[in-house]
PDB file of C-alpha atoms in Angstrom:
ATOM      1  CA  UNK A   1       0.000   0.000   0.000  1.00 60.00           C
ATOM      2  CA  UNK A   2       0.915   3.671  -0.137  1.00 65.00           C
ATOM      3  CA  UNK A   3       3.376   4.841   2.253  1.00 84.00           C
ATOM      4  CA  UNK A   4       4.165   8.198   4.007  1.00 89.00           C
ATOM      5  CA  UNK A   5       7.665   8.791   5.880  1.00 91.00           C
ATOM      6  CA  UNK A   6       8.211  11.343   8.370  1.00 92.00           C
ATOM      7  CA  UNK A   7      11.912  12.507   9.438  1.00 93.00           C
ATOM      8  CA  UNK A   8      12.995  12.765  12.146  1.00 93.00           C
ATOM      9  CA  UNK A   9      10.775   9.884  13.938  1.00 89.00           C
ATOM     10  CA  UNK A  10      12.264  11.970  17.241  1.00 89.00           C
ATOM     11  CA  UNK A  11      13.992  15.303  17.711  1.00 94.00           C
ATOM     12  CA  UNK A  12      15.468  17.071  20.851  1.00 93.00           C
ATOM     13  CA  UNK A  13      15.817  20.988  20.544  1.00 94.00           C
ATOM     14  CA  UNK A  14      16.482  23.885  22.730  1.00 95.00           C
ATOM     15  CA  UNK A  15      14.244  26.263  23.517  1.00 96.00           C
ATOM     16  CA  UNK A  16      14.776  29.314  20.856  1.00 96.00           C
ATOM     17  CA  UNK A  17      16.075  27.196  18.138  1.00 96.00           C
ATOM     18  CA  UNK A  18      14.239  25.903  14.685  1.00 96.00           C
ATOM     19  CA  UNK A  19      13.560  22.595  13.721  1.00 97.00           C
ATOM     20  CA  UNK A  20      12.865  21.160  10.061  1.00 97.00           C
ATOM     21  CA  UNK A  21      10.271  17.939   9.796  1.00 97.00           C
ATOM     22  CA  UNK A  22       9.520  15.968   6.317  1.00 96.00           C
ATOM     23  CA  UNK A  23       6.651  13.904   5.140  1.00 95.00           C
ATOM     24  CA  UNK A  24       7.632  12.331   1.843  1.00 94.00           C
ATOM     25  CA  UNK A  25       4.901  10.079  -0.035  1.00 91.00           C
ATOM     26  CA  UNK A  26       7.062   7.632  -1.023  1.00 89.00           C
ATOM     27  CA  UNK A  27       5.199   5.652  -4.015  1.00 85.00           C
ATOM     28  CA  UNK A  28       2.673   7.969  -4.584  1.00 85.00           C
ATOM     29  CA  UNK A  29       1.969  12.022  -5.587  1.00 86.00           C
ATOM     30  CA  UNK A  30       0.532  13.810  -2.436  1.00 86.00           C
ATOM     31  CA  UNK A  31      -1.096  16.686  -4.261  1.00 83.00           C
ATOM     32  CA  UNK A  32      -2.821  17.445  -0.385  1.00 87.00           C
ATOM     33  CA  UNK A  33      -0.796  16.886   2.714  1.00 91.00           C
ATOM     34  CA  UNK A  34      -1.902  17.715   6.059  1.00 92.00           C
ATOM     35  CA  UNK A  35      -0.197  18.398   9.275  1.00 95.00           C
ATOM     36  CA  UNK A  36      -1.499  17.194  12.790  1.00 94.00           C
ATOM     37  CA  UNK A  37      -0.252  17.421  16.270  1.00 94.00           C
ATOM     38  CA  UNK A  38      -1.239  15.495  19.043  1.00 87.00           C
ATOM     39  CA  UNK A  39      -0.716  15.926  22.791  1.00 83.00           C
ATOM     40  CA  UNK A  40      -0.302  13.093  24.764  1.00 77.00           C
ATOM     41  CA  UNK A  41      -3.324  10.943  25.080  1.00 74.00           C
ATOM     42  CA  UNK A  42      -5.113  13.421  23.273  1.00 80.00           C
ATOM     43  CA  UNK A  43      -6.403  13.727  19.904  1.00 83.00           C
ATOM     44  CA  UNK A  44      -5.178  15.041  16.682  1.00 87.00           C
ATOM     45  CA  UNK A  45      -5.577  18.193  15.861  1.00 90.00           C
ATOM     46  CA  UNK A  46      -5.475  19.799  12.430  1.00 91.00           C
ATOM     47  CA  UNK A  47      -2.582  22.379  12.382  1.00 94.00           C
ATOM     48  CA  UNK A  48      -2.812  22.762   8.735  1.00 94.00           C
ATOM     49  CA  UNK A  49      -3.624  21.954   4.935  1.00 91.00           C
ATOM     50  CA  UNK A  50      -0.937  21.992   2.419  1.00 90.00           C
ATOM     51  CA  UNK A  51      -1.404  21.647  -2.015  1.00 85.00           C
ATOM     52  CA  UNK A  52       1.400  21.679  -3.900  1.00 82.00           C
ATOM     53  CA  UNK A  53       2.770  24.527  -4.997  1.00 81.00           C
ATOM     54  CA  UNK A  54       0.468  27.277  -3.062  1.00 83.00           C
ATOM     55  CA  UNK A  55       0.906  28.518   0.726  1.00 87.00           C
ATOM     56  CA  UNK A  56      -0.589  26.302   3.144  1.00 91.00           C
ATOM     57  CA  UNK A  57      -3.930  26.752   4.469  1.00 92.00           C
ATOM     58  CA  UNK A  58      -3.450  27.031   8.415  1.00 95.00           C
ATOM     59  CA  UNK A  59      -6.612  26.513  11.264  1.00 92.00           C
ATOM     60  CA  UNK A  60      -7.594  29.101  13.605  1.00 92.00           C
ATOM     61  CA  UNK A  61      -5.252  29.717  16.404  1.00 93.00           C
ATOM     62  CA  UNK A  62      -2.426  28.271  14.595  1.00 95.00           C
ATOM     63  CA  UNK A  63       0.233  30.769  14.048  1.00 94.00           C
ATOM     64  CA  UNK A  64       1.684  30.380  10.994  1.00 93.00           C
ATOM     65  CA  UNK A  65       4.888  32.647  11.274  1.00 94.00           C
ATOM     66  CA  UNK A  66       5.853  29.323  13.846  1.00 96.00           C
ATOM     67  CA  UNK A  67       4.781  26.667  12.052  1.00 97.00           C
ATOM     68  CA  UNK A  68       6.192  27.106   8.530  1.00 96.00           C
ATOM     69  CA  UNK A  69       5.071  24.888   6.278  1.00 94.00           C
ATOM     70  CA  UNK A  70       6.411  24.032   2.655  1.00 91.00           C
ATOM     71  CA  UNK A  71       5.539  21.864  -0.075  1.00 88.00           C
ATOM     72  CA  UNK A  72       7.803  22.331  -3.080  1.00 82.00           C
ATOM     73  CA  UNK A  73       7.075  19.096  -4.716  1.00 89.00           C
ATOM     74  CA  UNK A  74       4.414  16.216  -4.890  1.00 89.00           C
ATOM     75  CA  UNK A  75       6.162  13.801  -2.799  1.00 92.00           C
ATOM     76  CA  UNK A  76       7.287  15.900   0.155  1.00 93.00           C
ATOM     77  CA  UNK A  77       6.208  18.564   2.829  1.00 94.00           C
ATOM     78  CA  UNK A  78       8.194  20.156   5.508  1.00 95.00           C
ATOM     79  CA  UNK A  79       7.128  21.623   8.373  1.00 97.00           C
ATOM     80  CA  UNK A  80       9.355  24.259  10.431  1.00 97.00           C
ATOM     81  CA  UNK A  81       8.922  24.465  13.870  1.00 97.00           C
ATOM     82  CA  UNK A  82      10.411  27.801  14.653  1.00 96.00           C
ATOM     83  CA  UNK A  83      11.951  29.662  17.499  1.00 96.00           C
ATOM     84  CA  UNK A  84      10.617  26.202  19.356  1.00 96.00           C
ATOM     85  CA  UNK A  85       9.662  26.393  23.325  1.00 95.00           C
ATOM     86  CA  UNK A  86       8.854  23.826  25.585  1.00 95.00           C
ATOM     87  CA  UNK A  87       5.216  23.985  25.282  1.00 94.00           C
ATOM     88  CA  UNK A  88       5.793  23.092  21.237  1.00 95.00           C
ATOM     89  CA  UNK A  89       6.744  19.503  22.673  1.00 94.00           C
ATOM     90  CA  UNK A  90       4.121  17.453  21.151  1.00 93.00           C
ATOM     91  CA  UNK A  91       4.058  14.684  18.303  1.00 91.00           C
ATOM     92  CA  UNK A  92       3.433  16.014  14.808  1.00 94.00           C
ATOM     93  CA  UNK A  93       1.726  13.838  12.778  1.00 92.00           C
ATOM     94  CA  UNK A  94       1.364  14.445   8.767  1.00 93.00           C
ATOM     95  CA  UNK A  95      -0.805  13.216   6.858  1.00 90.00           C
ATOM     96  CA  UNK A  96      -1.284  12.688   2.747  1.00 89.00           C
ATOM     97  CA  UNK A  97      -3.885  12.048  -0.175  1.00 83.00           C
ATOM     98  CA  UNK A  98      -2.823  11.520  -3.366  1.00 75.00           C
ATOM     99  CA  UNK A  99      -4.862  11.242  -6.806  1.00 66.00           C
ATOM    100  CA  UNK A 100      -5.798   8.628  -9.429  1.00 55.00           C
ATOM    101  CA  UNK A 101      -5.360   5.721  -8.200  1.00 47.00           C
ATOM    102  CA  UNK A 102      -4.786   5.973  -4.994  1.00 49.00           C
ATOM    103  CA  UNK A 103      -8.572   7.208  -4.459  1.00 52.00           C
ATOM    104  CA  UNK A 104      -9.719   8.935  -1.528  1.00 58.00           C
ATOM    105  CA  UNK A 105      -7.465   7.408   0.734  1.00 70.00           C
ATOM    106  CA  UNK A 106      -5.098   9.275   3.447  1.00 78.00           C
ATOM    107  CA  UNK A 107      -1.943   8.262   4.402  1.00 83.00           C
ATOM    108  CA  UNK A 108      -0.496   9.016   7.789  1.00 85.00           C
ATOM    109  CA  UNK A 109       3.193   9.131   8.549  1.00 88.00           C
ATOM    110  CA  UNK A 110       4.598   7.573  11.384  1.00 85.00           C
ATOM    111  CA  UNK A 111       4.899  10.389  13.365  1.00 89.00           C
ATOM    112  CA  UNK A 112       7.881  12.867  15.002  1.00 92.00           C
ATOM    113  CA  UNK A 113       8.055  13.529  18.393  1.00 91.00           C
ATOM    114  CA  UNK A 114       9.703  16.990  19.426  1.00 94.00           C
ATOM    115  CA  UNK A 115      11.074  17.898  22.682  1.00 93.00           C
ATOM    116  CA  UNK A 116      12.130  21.067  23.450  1.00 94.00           C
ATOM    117  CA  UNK A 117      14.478  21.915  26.106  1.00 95.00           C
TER     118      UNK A 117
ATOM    119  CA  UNK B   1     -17.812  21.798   9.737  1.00 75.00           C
ATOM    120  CA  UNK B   2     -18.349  18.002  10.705  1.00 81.00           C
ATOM    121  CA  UNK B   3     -17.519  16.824  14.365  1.00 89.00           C
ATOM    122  CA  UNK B   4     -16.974  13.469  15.763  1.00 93.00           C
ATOM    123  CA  UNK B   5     -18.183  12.404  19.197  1.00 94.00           C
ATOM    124  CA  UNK B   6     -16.682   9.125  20.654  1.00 95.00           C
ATOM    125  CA  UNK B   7     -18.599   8.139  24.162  1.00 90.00           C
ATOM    126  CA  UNK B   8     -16.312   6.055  25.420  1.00 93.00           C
ATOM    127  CA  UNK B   9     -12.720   7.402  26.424  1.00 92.00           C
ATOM    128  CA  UNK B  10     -11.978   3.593  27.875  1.00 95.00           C
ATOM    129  CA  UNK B  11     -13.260   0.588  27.322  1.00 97.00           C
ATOM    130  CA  UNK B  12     -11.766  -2.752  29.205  1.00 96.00           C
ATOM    131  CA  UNK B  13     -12.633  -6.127  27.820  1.00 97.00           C
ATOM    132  CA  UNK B  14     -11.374  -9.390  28.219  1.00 97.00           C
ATOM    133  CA  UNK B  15      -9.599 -11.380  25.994  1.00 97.00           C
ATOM    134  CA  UNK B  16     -11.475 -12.922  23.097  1.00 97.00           C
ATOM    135  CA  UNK B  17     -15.074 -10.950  24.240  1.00 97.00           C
ATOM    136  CA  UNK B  18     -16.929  -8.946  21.388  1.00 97.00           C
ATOM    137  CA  UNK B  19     -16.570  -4.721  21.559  1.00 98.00           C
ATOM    138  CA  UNK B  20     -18.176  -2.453  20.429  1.00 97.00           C
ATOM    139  CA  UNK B  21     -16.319   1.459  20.128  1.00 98.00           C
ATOM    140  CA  UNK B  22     -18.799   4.007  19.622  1.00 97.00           C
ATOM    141  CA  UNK B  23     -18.501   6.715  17.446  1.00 97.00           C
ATOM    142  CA  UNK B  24     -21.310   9.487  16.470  1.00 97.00           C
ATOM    143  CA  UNK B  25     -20.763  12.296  13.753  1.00 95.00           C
ATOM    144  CA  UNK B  26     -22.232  15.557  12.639  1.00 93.00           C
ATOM    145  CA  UNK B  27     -22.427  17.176   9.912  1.00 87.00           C
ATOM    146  CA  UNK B  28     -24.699  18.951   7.185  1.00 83.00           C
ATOM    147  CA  UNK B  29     -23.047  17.279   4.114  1.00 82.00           C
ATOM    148  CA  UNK B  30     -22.168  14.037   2.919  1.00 82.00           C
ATOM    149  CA  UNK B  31     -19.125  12.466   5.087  1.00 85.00           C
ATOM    150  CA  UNK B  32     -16.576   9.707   4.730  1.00 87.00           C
ATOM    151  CA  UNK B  33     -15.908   7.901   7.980  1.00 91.00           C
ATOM    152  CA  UNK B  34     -12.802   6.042   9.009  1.00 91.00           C
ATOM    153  CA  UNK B  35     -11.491   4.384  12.173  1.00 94.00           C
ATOM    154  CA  UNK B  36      -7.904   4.889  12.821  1.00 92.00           C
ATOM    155  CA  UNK B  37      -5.403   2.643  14.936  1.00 93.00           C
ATOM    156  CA  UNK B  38      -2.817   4.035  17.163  1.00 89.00           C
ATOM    157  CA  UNK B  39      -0.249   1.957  18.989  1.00 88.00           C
ATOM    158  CA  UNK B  40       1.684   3.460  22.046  1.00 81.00           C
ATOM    159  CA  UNK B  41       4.227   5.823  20.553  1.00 73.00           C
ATOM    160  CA  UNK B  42       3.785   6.061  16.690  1.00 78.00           C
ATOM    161  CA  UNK B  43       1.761   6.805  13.801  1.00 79.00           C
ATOM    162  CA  UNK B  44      -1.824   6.111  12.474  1.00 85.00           C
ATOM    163  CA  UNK B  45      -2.770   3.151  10.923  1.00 87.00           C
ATOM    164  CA  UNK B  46      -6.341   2.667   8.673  1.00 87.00           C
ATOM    165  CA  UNK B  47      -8.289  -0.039  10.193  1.00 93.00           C
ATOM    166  CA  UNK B  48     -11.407   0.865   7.848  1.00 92.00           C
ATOM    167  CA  UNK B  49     -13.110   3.138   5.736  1.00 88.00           C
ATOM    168  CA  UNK B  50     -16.758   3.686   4.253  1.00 90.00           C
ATOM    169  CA  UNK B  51     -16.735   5.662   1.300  1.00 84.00           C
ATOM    170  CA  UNK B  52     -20.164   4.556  -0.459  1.00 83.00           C
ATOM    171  CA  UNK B  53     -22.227   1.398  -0.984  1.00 86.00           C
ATOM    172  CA  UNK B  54     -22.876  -0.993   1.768  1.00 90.00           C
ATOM    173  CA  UNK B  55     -23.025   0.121   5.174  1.00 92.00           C
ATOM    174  CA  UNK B  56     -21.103  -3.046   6.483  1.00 96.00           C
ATOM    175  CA  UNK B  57     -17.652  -2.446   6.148  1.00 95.00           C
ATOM    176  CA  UNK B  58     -15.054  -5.301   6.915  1.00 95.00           C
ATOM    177  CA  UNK B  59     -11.183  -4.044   7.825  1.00 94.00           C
ATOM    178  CA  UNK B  60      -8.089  -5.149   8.887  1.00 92.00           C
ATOM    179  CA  UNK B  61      -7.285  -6.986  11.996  1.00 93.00           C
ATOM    180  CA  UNK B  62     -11.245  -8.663  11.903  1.00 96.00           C
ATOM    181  CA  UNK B  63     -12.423  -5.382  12.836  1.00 97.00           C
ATOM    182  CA  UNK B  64     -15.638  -4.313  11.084  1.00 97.00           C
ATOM    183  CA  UNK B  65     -18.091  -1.419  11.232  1.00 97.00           C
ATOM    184  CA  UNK B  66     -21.443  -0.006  10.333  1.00 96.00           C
ATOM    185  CA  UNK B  67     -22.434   2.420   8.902  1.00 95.00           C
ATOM    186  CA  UNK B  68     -26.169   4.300  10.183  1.00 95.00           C
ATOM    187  CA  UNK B  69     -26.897   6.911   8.430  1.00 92.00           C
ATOM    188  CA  UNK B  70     -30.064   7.481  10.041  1.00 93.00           C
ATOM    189  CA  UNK B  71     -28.430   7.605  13.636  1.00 94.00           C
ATOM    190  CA  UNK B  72     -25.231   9.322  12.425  1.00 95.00           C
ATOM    191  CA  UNK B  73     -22.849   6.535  13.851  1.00 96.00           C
ATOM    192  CA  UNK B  74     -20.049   4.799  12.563  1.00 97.00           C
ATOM    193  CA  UNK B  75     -19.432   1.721  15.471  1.00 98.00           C
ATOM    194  CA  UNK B  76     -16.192  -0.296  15.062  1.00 98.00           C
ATOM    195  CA  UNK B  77     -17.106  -4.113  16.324  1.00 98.00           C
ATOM    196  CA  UNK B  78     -14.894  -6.764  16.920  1.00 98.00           C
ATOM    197  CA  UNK B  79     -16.320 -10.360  17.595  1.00 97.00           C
ATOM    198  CA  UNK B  80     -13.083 -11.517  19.803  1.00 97.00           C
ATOM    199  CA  UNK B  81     -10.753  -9.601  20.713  1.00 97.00           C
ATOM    200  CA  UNK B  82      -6.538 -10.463  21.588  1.00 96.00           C
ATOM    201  CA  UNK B  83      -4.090  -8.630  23.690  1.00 95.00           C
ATOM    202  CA  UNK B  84      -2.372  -7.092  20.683  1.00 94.00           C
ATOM    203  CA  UNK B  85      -5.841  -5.118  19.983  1.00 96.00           C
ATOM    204  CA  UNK B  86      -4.794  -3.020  23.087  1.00 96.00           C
ATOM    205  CA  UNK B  87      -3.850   0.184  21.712  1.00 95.00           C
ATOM    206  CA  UNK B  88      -5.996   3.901  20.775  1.00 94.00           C
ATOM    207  CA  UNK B  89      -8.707   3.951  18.278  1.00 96.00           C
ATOM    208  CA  UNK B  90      -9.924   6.937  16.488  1.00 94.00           C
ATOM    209  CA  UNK B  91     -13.041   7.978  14.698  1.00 95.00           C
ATOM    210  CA  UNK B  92     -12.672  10.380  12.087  1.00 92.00           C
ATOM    211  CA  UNK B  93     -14.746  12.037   9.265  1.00 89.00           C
ATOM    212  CA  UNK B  94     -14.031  14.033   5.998  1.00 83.00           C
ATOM    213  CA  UNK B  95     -17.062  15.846   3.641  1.00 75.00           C
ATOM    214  CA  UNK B  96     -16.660  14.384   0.903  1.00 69.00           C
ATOM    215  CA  UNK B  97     -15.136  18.026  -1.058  1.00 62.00           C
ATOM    216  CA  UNK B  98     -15.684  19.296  -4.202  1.00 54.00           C
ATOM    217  CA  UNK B  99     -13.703  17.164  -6.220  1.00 56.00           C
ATOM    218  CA  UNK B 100     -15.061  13.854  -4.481  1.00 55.00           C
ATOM    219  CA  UNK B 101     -11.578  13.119  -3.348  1.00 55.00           C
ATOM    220  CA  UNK B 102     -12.358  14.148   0.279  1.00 59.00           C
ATOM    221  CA  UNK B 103     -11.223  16.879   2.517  1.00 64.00           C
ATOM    222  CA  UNK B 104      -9.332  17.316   5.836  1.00 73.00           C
ATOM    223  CA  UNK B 105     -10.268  15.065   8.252  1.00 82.00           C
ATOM    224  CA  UNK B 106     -12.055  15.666  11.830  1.00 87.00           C
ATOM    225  CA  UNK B 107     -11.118  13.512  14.564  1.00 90.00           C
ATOM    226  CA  UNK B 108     -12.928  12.008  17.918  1.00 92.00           C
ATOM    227  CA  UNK B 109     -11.448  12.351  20.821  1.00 90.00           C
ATOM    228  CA  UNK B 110     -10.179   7.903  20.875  1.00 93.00           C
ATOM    229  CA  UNK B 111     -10.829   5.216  22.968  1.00 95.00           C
ATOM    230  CA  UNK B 112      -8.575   3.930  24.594  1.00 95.00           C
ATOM    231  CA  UNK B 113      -8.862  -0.240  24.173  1.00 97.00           C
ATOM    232  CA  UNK B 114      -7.253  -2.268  26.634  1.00 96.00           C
ATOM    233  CA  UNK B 115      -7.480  -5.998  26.857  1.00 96.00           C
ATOM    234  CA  UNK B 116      -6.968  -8.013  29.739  1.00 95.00           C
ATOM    235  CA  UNK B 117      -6.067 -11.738  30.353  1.00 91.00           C
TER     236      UNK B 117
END
């Protein structure tokens, strides 16, 4: 089946630094990806909707000068973390749909958990 | 907007008893449901989807659920469950979008399963 990779799986940061995350589809084109983050034993929570090629589409109260999201091609999406703090400490799921034949399906990524220190 | 209500934040059962994981949705459009896996510590995993036709819908891992239009539920069932079904289960709808090929997805709050000896 279709497969979505997320890199790092884990990441330690200080406080005031940026960190980069990818979601690649791997054997499909993700012309949507979406990004997620989950506290623990919480739900997910949309953080925001990415198309290739156009600015990502971000949900209320996310602030999208700190969460900067890119997706330059079909197969991958980054999300940027910036100036992180401890309270950004969560695990950021992303997610991916692709076209054709792949249907309506969505394809979630393992998963990246960030601690900041 | 759709939204997803799961009852049930825990449900205990015993080792190869039937469950039942309730899951109730809203929304003024037509939906695609899903029930999502989540094992301690990574990703998502698609147990089953209903996109159209019949309301039963068989998924991985002999998990199965129905679809009720009429009641606006989407219950994941399991006729005997085993210790390795011990893990996070989400509900989660999408409207179907304009292009048919779904939109961002709304998830419940899980259940946590957890299967005893």
């Amino acid at each position: 089946g279709a497969v979505v990779s997320q890199h790092p799986s884990w990441v330690i940061c200080k406080s005031g630094t940026s960190v980069k995350i990818e979601c690649r589809s791997l054997d499909f084109q993700a012309t949507t990806m979406f990004w997620y983050r989950q506290f623990p034993k919480q739900s997910l929570m949309l953080m925001a909707t990415s198309n290739e090629g156009s600015k990502a589409t971000y949900e209320q109260g996310v602030e999208k000068d700190k969460f900067l999201i890119n997706h330059a091609s079909l197969t991958l999406s980054t999300l940027t973390v910036t100036s992180a703090h401890p309270e950004d400490s969560s695990f950021y799921i992303c997610s991916a749909r692709g076209q054709g034949a792949v249907g309506n399906t969505i394809y979630f990524g393992e998963g990246s958990w960030l601690t900041v220190v | 907007a759709q939204s997803v209500t799961q009852l049930d934040s825990q449900v205990p059962v015993f080792e190869e008893a039937p469950v039942e994981l309730r899951c109730n949705y809203s929304s003024s459009v037509s939906v695609y449901l899903f029930w999502y896996v989540q094992y301690p510590n990574q990703g998502l995993q698609l147990l089953l989807k209903y996109l159209s036709g019949s309301t039963l819908v068989k998924g991985i891992n002999g998990f199965e659920a129905e679809f009720n239009k009429s009641q606006t539920s989407f219950h994941l069932r399991k006729p005997s469950v085993h210790i390795s079904d011990t893990a996070e289960y989400f509900c989660a709808v999408s409207d179907i979008g304009l292009t048919g090929g779904g939109n961002k997805l709304t998830f419940g709050t899980g259940t946590q399963l957890k299967v005893e000896l």
